[in-house]
XYZ file of C-alpha atoms in Angstrom:
362
model
C 25.766 15.334 -10.647
C 22.351 14.239 -9.392
C 20.289 12.507 -12.104
C 16.584 12.802 -11.246
C 15.483 10.655 -14.195
C 17.703 7.783 -13.065
C 16.419 8.208 -9.504
C 12.762 8.030 -10.522
C 13.346 5.134 -12.913
C 14.966 3.250 -10.046
C 12.004 3.930 -7.758
C 9.543 2.804 -10.429
C 11.466 -0.417 -11.120
C 11.770 -1.096 -7.394
C 8.008 -0.695 -7.084
C 7.447 -3.199 -9.894
C 9.754 -5.753 -8.263
C 8.116 -5.212 -4.881
C 4.535 -5.588 -6.089
C 4.863 -8.261 -8.780
C 4.252 -11.609 -7.127
C 2.702 -15.033 -7.586
C 1.853 -15.119 -3.880
C -0.765 -12.373 -3.790
C -3.414 -15.031 -3.122
C -1.582 -16.148 0.031
C -4.866 -17.021 1.740
C -5.667 -19.510 -1.021
C -2.130 -20.918 -0.822
C -2.464 -21.517 2.923
C -5.915 -23.045 2.498
C -4.544 -25.396 -0.172
C -1.910 -26.545 2.334
C -4.638 -27.544 4.786
C -4.632 -24.575 7.153
C -8.070 -23.772 8.573
C -9.793 -20.399 8.245
C -9.207 -19.858 11.968
C -5.455 -20.380 11.519
C -5.435 -18.108 8.478
C -7.291 -15.499 10.541
C -4.607 -15.753 13.226
C -1.918 -15.151 10.594
C -3.844 -12.101 9.320
C -4.061 -10.790 12.886
C -0.289 -11.183 13.289
C 0.183 -9.095 10.146
C -1.967 -6.229 11.429
C -0.517 -6.252 14.954
C 3.039 -6.180 13.589
C 2.109 -3.457 11.125
C 0.588 -1.217 13.791
C 3.479 -1.710 16.232
C 6.210 -0.904 13.712
C 4.525 1.653 11.424
C 5.760 4.769 13.230
C 9.183 3.386 14.274
C 9.904 2.416 10.662
C 9.092 5.940 9.487
C 11.344 7.449 12.153
C 14.174 5.114 11.158
C 13.784 6.185 7.523
C 14.122 9.851 8.519
C 17.024 9.216 10.911
C 19.082 6.586 9.080
C 18.095 7.234 5.466
C 15.213 6.429 3.130
C 17.316 4.387 0.684
C 18.634 2.199 3.508
C 15.157 1.517 4.862
C 13.859 0.611 1.404
C 16.649 -1.953 1.245
C 15.692 -3.191 4.723
C 12.119 -3.555 3.444
C 13.305 -5.731 0.569
C 15.384 -7.852 2.964
C 12.320 -8.326 5.203
C 10.361 -9.496 2.152
C 13.154 -11.905 1.255
C 13.291 -13.360 4.769
C 9.501 -13.660 4.957
C 9.379 -15.582 1.679
C 12.286 -17.801 2.725
C 10.596 -18.693 6.021
C 7.334 -19.468 4.202
C 9.142 -21.858 1.836
C 10.404 -23.908 4.784
C 7.323 -23.451 6.981
C 5.595 -26.570 8.261
C 3.392 -25.220 11.056
C 1.342 -22.173 12.048
C 4.189 -20.641 14.071
C 6.494 -20.458 11.037
C 3.658 -19.154 8.867
C 3.005 -16.370 11.389
C 6.738 -15.575 11.507
C 6.734 -15.257 7.713
C 3.654 -13.039 7.783
C 5.280 -10.827 10.450
C 8.290 -10.267 8.178
C 5.918 -9.426 5.309
C 4.299 -6.826 7.566
C 7.729 -5.360 8.355
C 8.402 -5.209 4.620
C 5.240 -3.133 4.242
C 6.163 -0.904 7.204
C 9.645 -0.045 5.990
C 8.452 0.727 2.461
C 5.179 2.560 3.148
C 5.782 6.250 2.708
C 9.555 5.850 2.456
C 9.618 5.745 -1.340
C 7.280 8.764 -1.485
C 9.516 10.689 0.920
C 12.634 9.872 -1.103
C 10.887 10.719 -4.370
C 9.507 14.069 -3.173
C 12.815 15.248 -1.713
C 14.616 14.065 -4.856
C 12.189 16.017 -7.044
C 12.505 18.994 -4.716
C 16.295 18.889 -5.104
C 15.814 18.883 -8.885
C 13.240 21.702 -8.676
C 10.379 19.635 -10.114
C 8.375 18.854 -6.956
C 5.264 20.188 -8.695
C 5.322 16.964 -10.756
C 5.015 14.739 -7.693
C 1.323 14.141 -8.356
C 2.249 12.461 -11.637
C 4.841 10.322 -9.839
C 2.218 9.248 -7.300
C -0.186 8.448 -10.128
C 2.442 6.301 -11.850
C 3.139 4.447 -8.596
C -0.544 3.628 -8.152
C -0.759 2.433 -11.763
C 2.185 0.102 -11.090
C 0.511 -1.174 -7.927
C -2.835 -1.808 -9.626
C -1.303 -3.479 -12.698
C 0.909 -5.737 -10.587
C -2.025 -6.601 -8.311
C -4.113 -7.457 -11.353
C -1.384 -9.672 -12.779
C -0.983 -11.401 -9.414
C -4.731 -12.030 -9.320
C -4.713 -13.537 -12.802
C -1.816 -15.843 -11.921
C -3.300 -17.021 -8.621
C -4.261 -20.275 -10.317
C -0.688 -20.784 -11.517
C 0.604 -20.335 -7.964
C -1.778 -23.021 -6.732
C -0.702 -25.317 -9.564
C 3.064 -25.041 -9.051
C 2.778 -25.030 -5.248
C 3.684 -22.535 -2.552
C 7.413 -23.349 -2.495
C 7.979 -22.481 -6.154
C 5.611 -19.512 -5.902
C 7.537 -18.000 -2.988
C 10.837 -18.813 -4.717
C 9.880 -16.353 -7.452
C 9.520 -13.734 -4.711
C 13.145 -14.382 -3.708
C 14.251 -13.591 -7.260
C 12.214 -10.369 -7.324
C 13.689 -9.322 -3.967
C 17.237 -9.898 -5.216
C 16.597 -7.776 -8.314
C 14.931 -5.095 -6.175
C 17.957 -4.902 -3.856
C 20.261 -4.380 -6.838
C 18.000 -1.599 -8.146
C 17.760 0.098 -4.736
C 21.547 0.065 -4.351
C 21.798 2.401 -7.365
C 19.606 5.110 -5.797
C 20.974 8.330 -4.324
C 20.150 9.102 -0.682
C 18.253 12.397 -0.413
C 16.568 14.144 2.534
C 16.223 13.085 6.130
C 17.659 14.839 9.152
C 20.373 17.411 8.702
C 23.597 17.351 10.727
C 22.935 13.755 11.707
C 26.521 13.221 12.841
C 26.244 15.983 15.442
C 23.829 14.058 17.661
C 23.514 10.603 19.143
C 21.113 8.117 17.571
C 18.688 8.270 20.506
C 18.686 12.075 20.392
C 17.913 12.058 16.679
C 15.079 9.543 17.140
C 13.603 11.512 20.039
C 13.878 14.738 18.045
C 12.099 13.156 15.071
C 9.224 11.922 17.253
C 8.915 15.287 19.021
C 9.018 17.416 15.883
C 6.487 15.164 14.148
C 4.097 15.393 17.108
C 4.429 19.179 17.263
C 3.758 19.420 13.531
C 0.616 17.278 13.728
C -0.659 19.197 16.748
C -0.367 22.487 14.877
C -1.379 21.228 11.431
C -5.015 20.267 11.718
C -5.376 20.421 7.948
C -2.829 17.632 7.471
C -4.669 15.395 9.939
C -7.948 16.117 8.167
C -6.456 15.142 4.809
C -5.075 11.911 6.287
C -8.399 10.892 7.824
C -10.413 11.695 4.681
C -8.072 9.688 2.475
C -7.865 6.779 4.931
C -11.652 6.553 5.270
C -12.289 6.457 1.519
C -9.419 4.015 0.991
C -10.665 1.675 3.721
C -14.210 1.629 2.323
C -12.959 0.833 -1.181
C -10.621 -1.945 -0.049
C -13.302 -3.554 2.119
C -15.778 -3.383 -0.765
C -13.374 -5.059 -3.197
C -12.488 -7.652 -0.556
C -16.093 -8.684 0.085
C -16.969 -8.601 -3.614
C -14.630 -11.594 -4.010
C -17.184 -13.572 -2.003
C -20.328 -11.808 -3.209
C -19.765 -12.070 -6.977
C -19.901 -15.906 -7.020
C -23.126 -15.718 -4.989
C -24.647 -13.622 -7.784
C -23.804 -16.280 -10.358
C -20.621 -15.021 -11.982
C -18.945 -17.869 -13.920
C -15.913 -19.394 -12.172
C -13.620 -18.315 -15.006
C -15.026 -14.792 -14.916
C -14.157 -13.993 -11.298
C -10.492 -13.291 -12.007
C -11.405 -11.091 -14.965
C -13.960 -9.198 -12.859
C -11.375 -8.570 -10.127
C -8.872 -7.399 -12.748
C -11.518 -5.099 -14.249
C -12.159 -3.526 -10.849
C -8.407 -3.041 -10.312
C -8.249 -1.058 -13.568
C -10.645 1.433 -11.992
C -7.740 2.569 -9.835
C -5.617 3.132 -12.932
C -8.371 5.254 -14.485
C -8.785 7.289 -11.292
C -5.074 7.923 -10.788
C -4.718 9.191 -14.370
C -8.014 11.081 -14.483
C -7.199 13.263 -11.459
C -4.147 14.642 -13.291
C -6.499 16.352 -15.738
C -8.019 18.464 -12.959
C -5.079 20.065 -11.122
C -7.008 23.189 -10.094
C -10.160 21.565 -8.724
C -10.599 22.247 -4.990
C -9.885 19.381 -2.614
C -13.380 19.512 -1.115
C -14.861 19.005 -4.564
C -12.507 16.110 -5.278
C -13.415 14.521 -1.939
C -17.155 14.918 -2.573
C -16.937 13.340 -6.043
C -14.710 10.456 -4.945
C -16.850 9.778 -1.868
C -19.908 9.640 -4.149
C -18.141 7.111 -6.394
C -17.300 4.875 -3.433
C -20.866 5.189 -2.111
C -22.125 4.180 -5.557
C -19.940 1.087 -5.367
C -21.302 0.210 -1.923
C -24.897 0.549 -3.131
C -24.180 -1.465 -6.294
C -23.019 -4.335 -4.077
C -26.686 -4.970 -3.259
C -27.626 -5.429 -6.903
C -28.855 -8.791 -8.142
C -26.566 -8.462 -11.172
C -22.878 -9.336 -10.874
C -22.200 -6.993 -13.809
C -23.584 -3.989 -11.900
C -21.665 -5.086 -8.802
C -18.402 -5.203 -10.785
C -19.142 -1.771 -12.268
C -19.685 -0.483 -8.731
C -16.333 -1.904 -7.645
C -14.726 -0.222 -10.651
C -16.290 3.138 -9.722
C -15.126 2.828 -6.112
C -11.556 2.104 -7.236
C -11.671 5.185 -9.496
C -12.615 7.354 -6.527
C -10.118 5.766 -4.132
C -7.010 6.205 -6.279
C -8.005 9.654 -7.548
C -8.310 10.913 -3.976
C -5.095 9.195 -2.910
C -3.057 10.881 -5.648
C -4.406 14.337 -4.788
C -4.132 13.813 -1.009
C -0.561 12.483 -1.046
C 0.605 15.352 -3.237
C -0.935 17.887 -0.851
C 0.489 16.177 2.228
C 4.028 16.040 0.836
C 3.889 19.811 0.290
C 2.941 20.281 3.946
C 5.440 17.848 5.503
C 8.899 19.103 6.563
C 11.694 17.128 4.890
C 13.290 16.059 8.187
C 10.139 14.193 9.305
C 8.629 13.358 5.907
C 8.767 9.551 6.200
C 7.578 9.622 9.823
C 4.559 11.759 9.004
C 3.729 9.628 5.978
C 3.777 6.634 8.347
C 1.220 8.441 10.504
C -1.114 8.405 7.496
C -0.556 4.661 7.052
C -1.199 4.139 10.760
C -4.472 6.064 10.579
C -5.529 3.834 7.680
C -4.720 0.677 9.670
C -6.675 1.874 12.699
C -9.696 2.764 10.560
C -9.492 -0.672 8.911
C -9.502 -2.384 12.316
C -12.663 -0.500 13.302
C -14.489 -0.872 9.988
C -13.582 -4.487 9.122
C -15.941 -6.231 11.597
C -18.661 -3.643 10.947
C -18.354 -4.147 7.195
C -18.407 -7.914 7.656
C -21.705 -7.703 9.522
C -23.216 -5.266 7.009
C -22.205 -7.283 3.934
C -23.450 -10.482 5.590
C -26.866 -9.366 6.814
C -27.792 -6.419 4.566
């Protein structure tokens, strides 16, 4: 008998193991090893190129071969990436490690949501998916905050020990994922060849997107707000010290801003009947407030602005993802969720240099 509580507990624990890390400040770890900012920028570029190239294929593979299997592949990619980084001694090996980390992201993004929604649908409780999504974002924000706080520890113990802890988390995550039940994906998979199933998944997803303008609109709205918030929080890491925040207070300020996401993801659950346009308007206003606060002379106001932006970002993401999962057909759920991730990546590529210029000169 299918146990939905066990399934969701497994997904939550897997999320904790996947997001809890001492290597979140990987840029600082590379810099401490003597890599230049140019070399670090090259590694970042490798991550984004790999992510864009494999975002859609990874979603298709999740729908064709199974969501549980691809989550396990994601964990294996993370393991391999960490292992390569431990033994890395040049830029090529660092880039190889970063590429595997990008593949880890690709194979997990949207796959857990697809498995969770179809599992909840099987149990007849899909109307509670918004709460699941909220819990997942809380896990992400808490783990990110913990990783930020322990960035100093990672620098102290060194990158090899730091990445070794990732290996342990990956091993635990694989054990947890092995206990999950495979749900959803393509029906009658054994009746068709692999290539036919992949082609069918691509075709059906394209036809759905072409006819579902509302879904594309939701994706773009959510991706735009998310990109603005992430870029704001990213540049605040550099701007807060310029405004005089004490060295010991930077980590606490970043953690405080992360908690804004927790507040937003829980707050939206209290307004289930509010129209999406209203939610978008309010969350966009919160992010805009954060962007304007960045120009304040006070680091306290800047941190409050970052907090407000995170509230808006995660509130909109919870509501958007719940609406999208209701629209997506089960057979292409992971693929279509990957389309949303791809739209976010493309928007980030466009906005990143623009935001860099704006935050530098304005």
